[in-house]
XYZ file of C-alpha atoms in Angstrom:
504
model
C 0.000 0.000 0.000
C 2.574 2.530 -1.124
C 4.687 1.943 2.000
C 2.046 2.585 4.710
C 2.542 -0.113 7.375
C -0.311 -2.042 8.978
C 0.898 -0.761 12.379
C 0.341 2.909 11.394
C -2.137 4.761 13.621
C -3.785 7.516 11.541
C -5.601 10.367 13.265
C -7.673 13.387 12.267
C -5.325 16.389 12.689
C -5.800 19.189 15.172
C -8.056 21.840 13.674
C -10.256 19.366 11.768
C -13.531 17.959 13.051
C -15.777 15.105 11.939
C -19.480 15.504 12.682
C -22.926 14.428 11.535
C -25.037 17.028 9.714
C -28.795 16.208 9.736
C -29.658 18.725 6.998
C -27.112 17.157 4.658
C -27.956 13.663 5.902
C -24.234 12.987 5.929
C -21.064 13.239 7.933
C -18.831 16.188 7.102
C -15.186 16.899 7.774
C -14.756 20.493 8.890
C -11.494 22.402 8.601
C -10.506 26.097 8.657
C -13.045 27.904 6.445
C -14.010 24.738 4.592
C -15.996 21.518 4.606
C -16.013 18.167 2.833
C -19.238 16.171 2.643
C -18.360 12.507 3.089
C -19.949 9.375 1.752
C -20.711 6.621 4.233
C -17.486 4.755 3.515
C -15.240 7.724 4.146
C -17.084 8.654 7.344
C -16.889 5.096 8.664
C -13.144 4.997 8.134
C -12.388 8.474 9.459
C -14.459 7.909 12.596
C -12.105 5.060 13.508
C -8.909 7.039 12.849
C -8.286 8.157 16.429
C -4.499 7.814 16.633
C -4.915 4.770 18.875
C -6.049 2.040 16.480
C -3.664 0.544 13.944
C -4.602 0.045 10.321
C -5.053 -3.659 11.040
C -7.465 -2.871 13.880
C -9.398 -0.325 11.796
C -9.906 -2.828 8.972
C -10.958 -5.569 11.389
C -13.447 -3.258 13.117
C -15.000 -2.231 9.788
C -15.284 -5.824 8.617
C -17.062 -6.769 11.864
C -19.380 -3.733 11.746
C -20.428 -4.279 8.133
C -20.298 -8.053 8.005
C -17.863 -7.870 5.123
C -14.413 -9.188 4.301
C -11.571 -8.159 2.039
C -11.787 -4.445 2.887
C -8.077 -3.932 3.591
C -7.037 -2.675 0.129
C -9.987 -0.286 -0.089
C -9.409 1.142 3.378
C -5.680 1.520 2.900
C -6.186 3.282 -0.445
C -8.522 5.786 1.191
C -6.219 6.403 4.164
C -3.310 6.963 1.781
C -5.348 9.553 -0.093
C -6.524 11.164 3.151
C -2.929 11.515 4.349
C -2.040 13.263 1.115
C -4.951 15.700 1.412
C -4.228 16.211 5.134
C -7.560 14.829 6.244
C -5.405 12.461 8.311
C -1.959 12.487 9.866
C 0.348 9.971 11.531
C 1.191 11.507 14.917
C 4.853 11.279 15.794
C 5.829 9.701 12.469
C 8.159 11.585 10.138
C 8.321 8.896 7.441
C 7.323 10.150 4.010
C 5.151 7.661 2.168
C 4.861 7.377 -1.591
C 1.253 8.534 -1.584
C -0.903 7.738 -4.587
C -2.209 10.921 -6.196
C -5.150 9.041 -7.666
C -6.073 6.796 -4.741
C -9.835 6.237 -4.969
C -12.463 6.730 -2.296
C -13.710 3.373 -1.041
C -16.915 2.053 -2.533
C -17.502 -1.127 -0.540
C -19.580 0.569 2.167
C -22.883 2.296 1.473
C -22.880 6.123 1.312
C -25.603 8.640 2.230
C -28.123 10.390 0.006
C -27.863 13.931 -1.417
C -28.072 17.229 0.471
C -31.647 18.123 1.387
C -33.013 21.047 -0.612
C -35.870 23.484 -0.072
C -37.500 25.272 -3.003
C -34.622 24.144 -5.227
C -32.078 25.967 -3.060
C -29.579 24.314 -0.749
C -28.775 25.551 2.752
C -26.406 28.430 3.544
C -23.368 26.365 4.491
C -21.207 29.425 5.257
C -22.381 32.145 7.646
C -20.296 35.309 8.028
C -21.082 37.632 10.929
C -19.472 41.033 10.489
C -19.845 41.855 14.162
C -18.636 45.445 13.947
C -17.191 47.981 11.537
C -15.010 49.342 14.361
C -11.339 48.625 13.758
C -8.061 50.028 15.088
C -6.511 49.695 11.620
C -7.010 51.980 8.610
C -6.101 49.599 5.793
C -6.079 51.073 2.308
C -7.505 47.850 0.798
C -10.367 47.270 3.259
C -13.507 45.898 1.570
C -15.857 47.436 4.152
C -18.183 50.076 2.680
C -16.695 53.544 2.464
C -19.845 55.079 3.958
C -20.353 52.679 6.844
C -20.763 55.552 9.307
C -24.218 55.962 7.762
C -25.230 52.423 8.695
C -27.385 51.588 11.698
C -26.261 50.656 15.206
C -24.605 47.314 15.888
C -26.824 44.383 16.774
C -26.969 43.494 20.468
C -25.776 40.120 21.704
C -29.258 38.575 21.850
C -29.845 39.225 18.148
C -26.522 37.689 17.131
C -27.343 34.567 19.176
C -30.766 34.330 17.530
C -29.161 34.591 14.073
C -26.791 31.759 14.991
C -29.650 29.490 16.039
C -31.793 30.243 12.996
C -28.977 29.763 10.480
C -27.816 26.560 12.130
C -31.337 25.154 11.880
C -31.136 25.707 8.104
C -27.846 23.813 7.861
C -25.154 26.510 8.188
C -22.006 24.844 9.478
C -19.025 27.137 8.843
C -19.064 30.386 10.821
C -16.787 33.351 10.179
C -16.519 36.120 12.771
C -15.068 39.263 11.243
C -15.513 43.008 10.954
C -13.893 45.542 11.226
C -12.119 43.925 14.106
C -14.336 41.376 15.897
C -12.219 41.615 19.045
C -13.745 45.071 19.530
C -16.906 43.236 20.662
C -16.861 42.484 24.382
C -19.407 39.702 23.836
C -17.187 37.781 21.391
C -16.623 34.913 23.818
C -20.386 34.588 24.392
C -21.006 34.442 20.647
C -18.231 31.858 20.170
C -19.563 29.695 23.002
C -23.100 29.696 21.610
C -21.851 28.915 18.103
C -19.687 25.988 19.185
C -22.514 24.595 21.287
C -24.746 24.655 18.206
C -22.172 22.717 16.169
C -20.572 25.441 14.031
C -16.936 25.318 13.039
C -15.956 28.740 14.374
C -13.374 30.859 12.511
C -12.042 34.147 13.892
C -10.715 36.497 11.205
C -8.616 39.110 12.972
C -5.830 41.658 12.800
C -4.697 40.317 16.174
C -5.132 43.675 17.872
C -6.779 42.959 21.210
C -5.923 39.248 21.273
C -4.203 39.104 24.654
C -3.104 35.938 26.424
C -6.159 36.127 28.670
C -8.523 36.651 25.758
C -7.207 33.841 23.600
C -7.490 31.489 26.585
C -11.112 32.548 27.081
C -11.880 32.049 23.379
C -10.240 28.637 23.468
C -12.389 27.665 26.460
C -15.485 28.918 24.615
C -14.734 26.557 21.716
C -13.079 28.694 19.033
C -11.784 26.362 16.308
C -9.539 28.515 14.155
C -7.836 31.905 13.992
C -6.804 33.594 10.760
C -4.249 36.312 11.472
C -3.653 39.104 8.976
C -0.376 40.835 8.202
C 0.104 43.708 5.798
C 3.756 42.983 4.978
C 6.909 41.278 6.201
C 8.512 44.526 7.330
C 7.524 46.749 10.223
C 7.735 49.849 8.057
C 5.294 48.816 5.323
C 3.017 46.788 7.608
C 2.515 49.827 9.798
C 2.214 52.252 6.879
C -0.463 50.243 5.073
C -2.599 49.943 8.216
C -1.647 53.384 9.552
C -0.901 51.800 12.924
C 2.165 50.586 14.765
C 1.134 46.942 15.074
C 3.821 44.776 13.469
C 5.471 43.725 16.726
C 2.091 43.100 18.332
C 1.025 40.859 15.438
C 4.250 38.880 15.797
C 3.492 38.295 19.492
C -0.061 37.266 18.648
C 1.261 34.698 16.155
C 3.246 33.147 19.018
C 0.114 33.102 21.183
C -1.818 31.285 18.468
C 0.842 28.583 18.286
C 1.061 28.334 22.077
C -2.672 27.601 22.245
C -2.305 24.873 19.599
C -4.389 26.471 16.896
C -3.616 25.800 13.236
C -1.309 28.673 12.255
C -3.045 30.498 9.392
C -1.631 33.747 8.014
C -3.389 35.994 5.520
C -1.646 38.727 3.556
C -3.519 40.875 1.058
C -1.262 41.527 -1.935
C -1.127 44.654 -4.103
C 1.384 46.801 -5.936
C 3.011 48.091 -2.738
C 3.889 44.700 -1.227
C 3.686 42.049 -3.962
C 7.422 42.319 -4.633
C 7.978 41.223 -1.015
C 6.281 37.833 -1.415
C 9.547 35.969 -0.779
C 10.135 37.831 2.483
C 6.484 37.375 3.487
C 6.718 33.613 2.973
C 10.012 33.464 4.888
C 8.304 35.327 7.760
C 5.427 32.837 7.693
C 7.879 29.948 7.860
C 9.706 31.490 10.840
C 6.372 31.942 12.618
C 5.488 28.286 12.130
C 2.558 28.881 9.772
C 0.794 25.805 8.440
C -1.348 27.719 5.950
C -0.581 30.965 4.139
C -3.128 32.766 2.010
C -1.664 35.315 -0.397
C -4.883 36.969 -1.499
C -4.490 39.598 -4.174
C -6.694 42.606 -3.537
C -10.268 42.460 -4.752
C -11.361 45.962 -5.665
C -14.380 46.925 -3.555
C -14.862 49.488 -0.796
C -11.680 51.300 0.141
C -9.650 49.150 -2.244
C -11.801 50.467 -5.112
C -10.959 54.036 -4.110
C -7.273 53.083 -4.166
C -7.365 50.843 -7.244
C -5.045 53.026 -9.318
C -2.433 52.910 -6.562
C -2.866 49.227 -5.614
C -3.270 47.293 -8.878
C 0.049 45.541 -9.622
C 1.635 45.096 -13.014
C 1.590 41.772 -14.828
C 5.351 41.508 -14.402
C 4.983 41.897 -10.630
C 2.308 39.222 -10.546
C 4.362 36.754 -12.583
C 7.432 37.297 -10.374
C 5.343 36.746 -7.249
C 3.849 33.535 -8.623
C 7.312 32.224 -9.509
C 8.663 33.039 -6.037
C 5.657 31.343 -4.454
C 6.134 28.195 -6.529
C 9.821 27.955 -5.571
C 8.842 28.294 -1.921
C 6.250 25.511 -2.278
C 8.862 23.236 -3.803
C 11.267 23.947 -0.938
C 8.879 23.472 2.000
C 6.873 20.624 0.497
C 3.920 19.571 2.629
C 4.973 21.517 5.734
C 3.184 24.685 4.620
C 0.210 25.003 2.304
C 0.328 28.237 0.306
C -2.710 29.584 -1.520
C -2.021 32.261 -4.118
C -5.214 33.964 -5.258
C -4.654 35.669 -8.608
C -6.345 39.079 -8.944
C -9.445 38.952 -11.128
C -8.105 41.642 -13.447
C -5.416 39.282 -14.783
C -7.766 36.413 -15.635
C -9.559 35.634 -18.896
C -12.534 34.110 -17.121
C -14.174 35.366 -13.927
C -14.324 33.549 -10.619
C -17.674 32.298 -9.390
C -19.064 34.779 -6.863
C -19.312 32.821 -3.584
C -20.168 29.715 -5.596
C -23.009 31.702 -7.140
C -24.845 34.453 -5.276
C -27.364 33.037 -2.846
C -26.016 29.488 -3.183
C -23.930 28.765 -0.075
C -22.952 32.082 1.547
C -24.862 34.385 3.918
C -23.327 37.528 5.433
C -24.820 39.685 8.169
C -23.529 43.261 8.523
C -23.063 44.861 11.963
C -26.453 46.559 11.764
C -28.256 43.335 10.802
C -28.454 43.795 7.024
C -28.281 40.384 5.317
C -26.218 40.078 2.133
C -25.518 37.311 -0.414
C -21.859 38.424 -0.631
C -19.480 40.631 1.361
C -19.896 43.700 -0.832
C -23.547 43.375 -1.931
C -24.551 46.454 0.046
C -23.494 48.576 -2.932
C -25.870 46.915 -5.415
C -28.927 49.094 -6.129
C -30.825 46.154 -7.641
C -31.020 44.377 -4.281
C -33.574 45.075 -1.572
C -31.444 43.902 1.312
C -33.433 42.490 4.241
C -32.613 42.914 7.921
C -32.505 40.258 10.616
C -34.308 42.819 12.757
C -37.495 42.358 10.743
C -37.167 38.891 9.172
C -35.913 35.479 10.236
C -33.032 33.730 8.486
C -35.246 31.167 6.772
C -37.376 33.798 5.035
C -34.295 35.878 4.208
C -32.511 32.927 2.621
C -35.380 31.365 0.721
C -37.877 34.169 0.084
C -36.167 37.568 -0.033
C -35.695 39.446 -3.298
C -32.026 40.083 -2.468
C -31.087 36.411 -2.234
C -33.202 35.292 -5.194
C -32.362 38.103 -7.610
C -29.110 36.603 -8.961
C -29.901 32.929 -8.336
C -30.154 30.633 -11.295
C -29.821 31.993 -14.839
C -33.013 33.968 -15.562
C -31.320 37.288 -14.727
C -28.443 36.743 -17.163
C -27.863 38.830 -20.262
C -25.786 37.836 -23.245
C -23.062 36.702 -23.548
C -23.611 34.887 -20.220
C -27.075 33.560 -21.057
C -25.824 31.294 -23.855
C -22.286 30.688 -22.560
C -21.546 27.042 -21.647
C -19.316 28.243 -18.775
C -22.221 29.965 -16.991
C -22.726 26.838 -14.873
C -19.166 27.231 -13.553
C -18.736 30.982 -13.052
C -22.390 32.148 -12.801
C -21.495 35.225 -14.812
C -18.751 36.232 -12.378
C -18.873 38.906 -9.701
C -22.006 41.065 -9.571
C -20.313 43.808 -7.561
C -17.422 43.967 -10.006
C -19.868 44.189 -12.910
C -21.674 47.041 -11.188
C -18.554 49.014 -10.271
C -17.056 48.741 -13.745
C -20.165 49.018 -15.950
C -22.905 50.488 -13.773
C -25.163 47.433 -14.221
C -24.847 44.435 -11.894
C -26.576 42.193 -14.461
C -23.820 42.626 -17.040
C -21.194 39.960 -17.573
C -18.230 40.422 -15.255
C -15.812 42.523 -17.373
C -12.974 40.247 -16.291
C -14.319 37.778 -18.877
C -12.779 38.384 -22.286
C -16.165 37.587 -23.836
C -17.699 40.597 -22.111
C -18.243 43.707 -24.295
C -16.813 45.657 -21.347
C -13.589 43.654 -21.045
C -11.634 46.660 -22.282
C -12.324 48.368 -18.933
C -10.212 45.725 -17.240
C -7.418 45.640 -19.809
C -7.203 49.421 -19.712
C -6.903 49.374 -15.916
C -4.106 46.813 -16.174
C -2.360 48.932 -18.814
C -2.472 51.922 -16.496
C -0.935 49.776 -13.756
C 1.849 48.765 -16.128
C 2.842 52.378 -16.651
C 2.128 53.633 -13.120
C 5.717 53.261 -11.968
C 6.888 55.771 -14.566
C 4.270 58.422 -13.726
C 5.148 61.353 -11.461
C 3.339 61.358 -8.113
C 0.362 63.695 -7.923
C -2.327 64.434 -5.369
C -4.589 61.961 -7.159
C -2.047 59.187 -6.643
C -2.026 59.438 -2.845
C -3.646 56.589 -0.919
C -7.011 57.016 0.779
C -6.903 55.410 4.215
C -9.922 53.729 5.784
C -11.544 55.730 8.566
C -14.403 54.219 10.569
C -15.312 57.512 12.235
C -16.793 59.290 9.236
C -18.643 58.560 6.025
C -16.287 60.914 4.165
C -12.977 59.378 3.000
C -9.850 60.770 4.611
C -8.447 63.609 2.503
C -5.738 62.298 0.152
C -2.318 63.319 1.344
C -3.499 63.580 4.944
C -4.055 60.021 6.200
C -4.842 59.420 9.867
C -1.744 59.511 12.012
C -0.261 56.081 12.646
C -1.759 54.975 15.929
C 0.329 53.041 18.400
C -1.495 49.876 19.412
C 0.753 48.446 22.085
C -1.728 46.459 24.128
C 0.141 44.315 26.652
C -0.160 40.562 26.130
C -1.140 39.517 29.616
């Protein structure tokens, strides 16, 4: 079996969780910000991989439970594949096995039926709670709305807990807690505890500011599964400039706290023209910090990033260099660190699917209770966005105009309507279509079949020549400011704030 001994004791790694989901009528394997729906065979095997039983014992137990024989090859093939995909690990074993890239899932045992559907729409698997727009940082690429000071007051704790219960009843399983900075909420531990008790896989998406030793211990006790820590750059100077705060050293201490509390080490760095040439240094920093996952997410141009697009969009040469550096790093570190490099939409020929299709799997709730089918949907004039203050999650998800408007294909114009790729990309990003063309129903201009594709190629061309242009007032970055609905005056960003909260 490709070198895997019968005495091996596979186990589900820290940070992953196997659980039964009644709405899906299946077991699922949950991991940071993701989920795999398992057939009955896979679930039966994984449930026995506890780090105590050997492969021989696992096979024998399955054969007894199912009254079958001759399962060894099937089980070993699946375990080999699961080790490769990191669904399983061999605790304390450093041996590298020759894992089969095409090892099949076992078929001997009976699997479950399909996901339950209501009105032709599946459940909202991913729930994002943007708990607050308050944030100590002033990042120039923030996707939060530029006029969020005009939004309503933040929801109280009781409403957030009600939202959690209602969404979980529909089948939501992955929970993201973000903002702004979610650590600004004093009730964060209460929200985490309720979510974990309901069965969510709970992800905290944070700048790290406010994550003290006492607070991370409290969140751990409440059941927090995963922390994604953001950095702006590998150097103190640019990290602090891009966020207009002095937080680099604090973030480094927080990374150590995350490791000390045995969380999967996940770093996120948003890439753009000002830091993309530092990808090598960023990856070296992640390695020093003991990161297991690194997400290099090129800026998506909404909110404050849209205001700064001319200053942030990289050149194609920068992007290609960064991809090459990333690939060399992957080859050097092998399986120790998983690196995800998200190419900016503007350099693609085909658009990415918006959240798997708007209204398909993703539900976001803004701080004031407005429900959205994607992070940035608040900008879309075609949507009548509902509020959790006046409607329950079931009616919002299944019945509201906002979540049904871009479902399916009826809304599509040409060339999307007759394009065979519409079932894969769903016409692309609705917010991007709106920002670039003024009509959210147009094909995403990233697609080279779109009649508006020139708007993207022209923006890229301007980025190519930006380095040779003299600096002007229009080229100065606009920093995020949560205190006002009016963008900070170019050339006069908020003073870098020292955030030196003691880690005690």
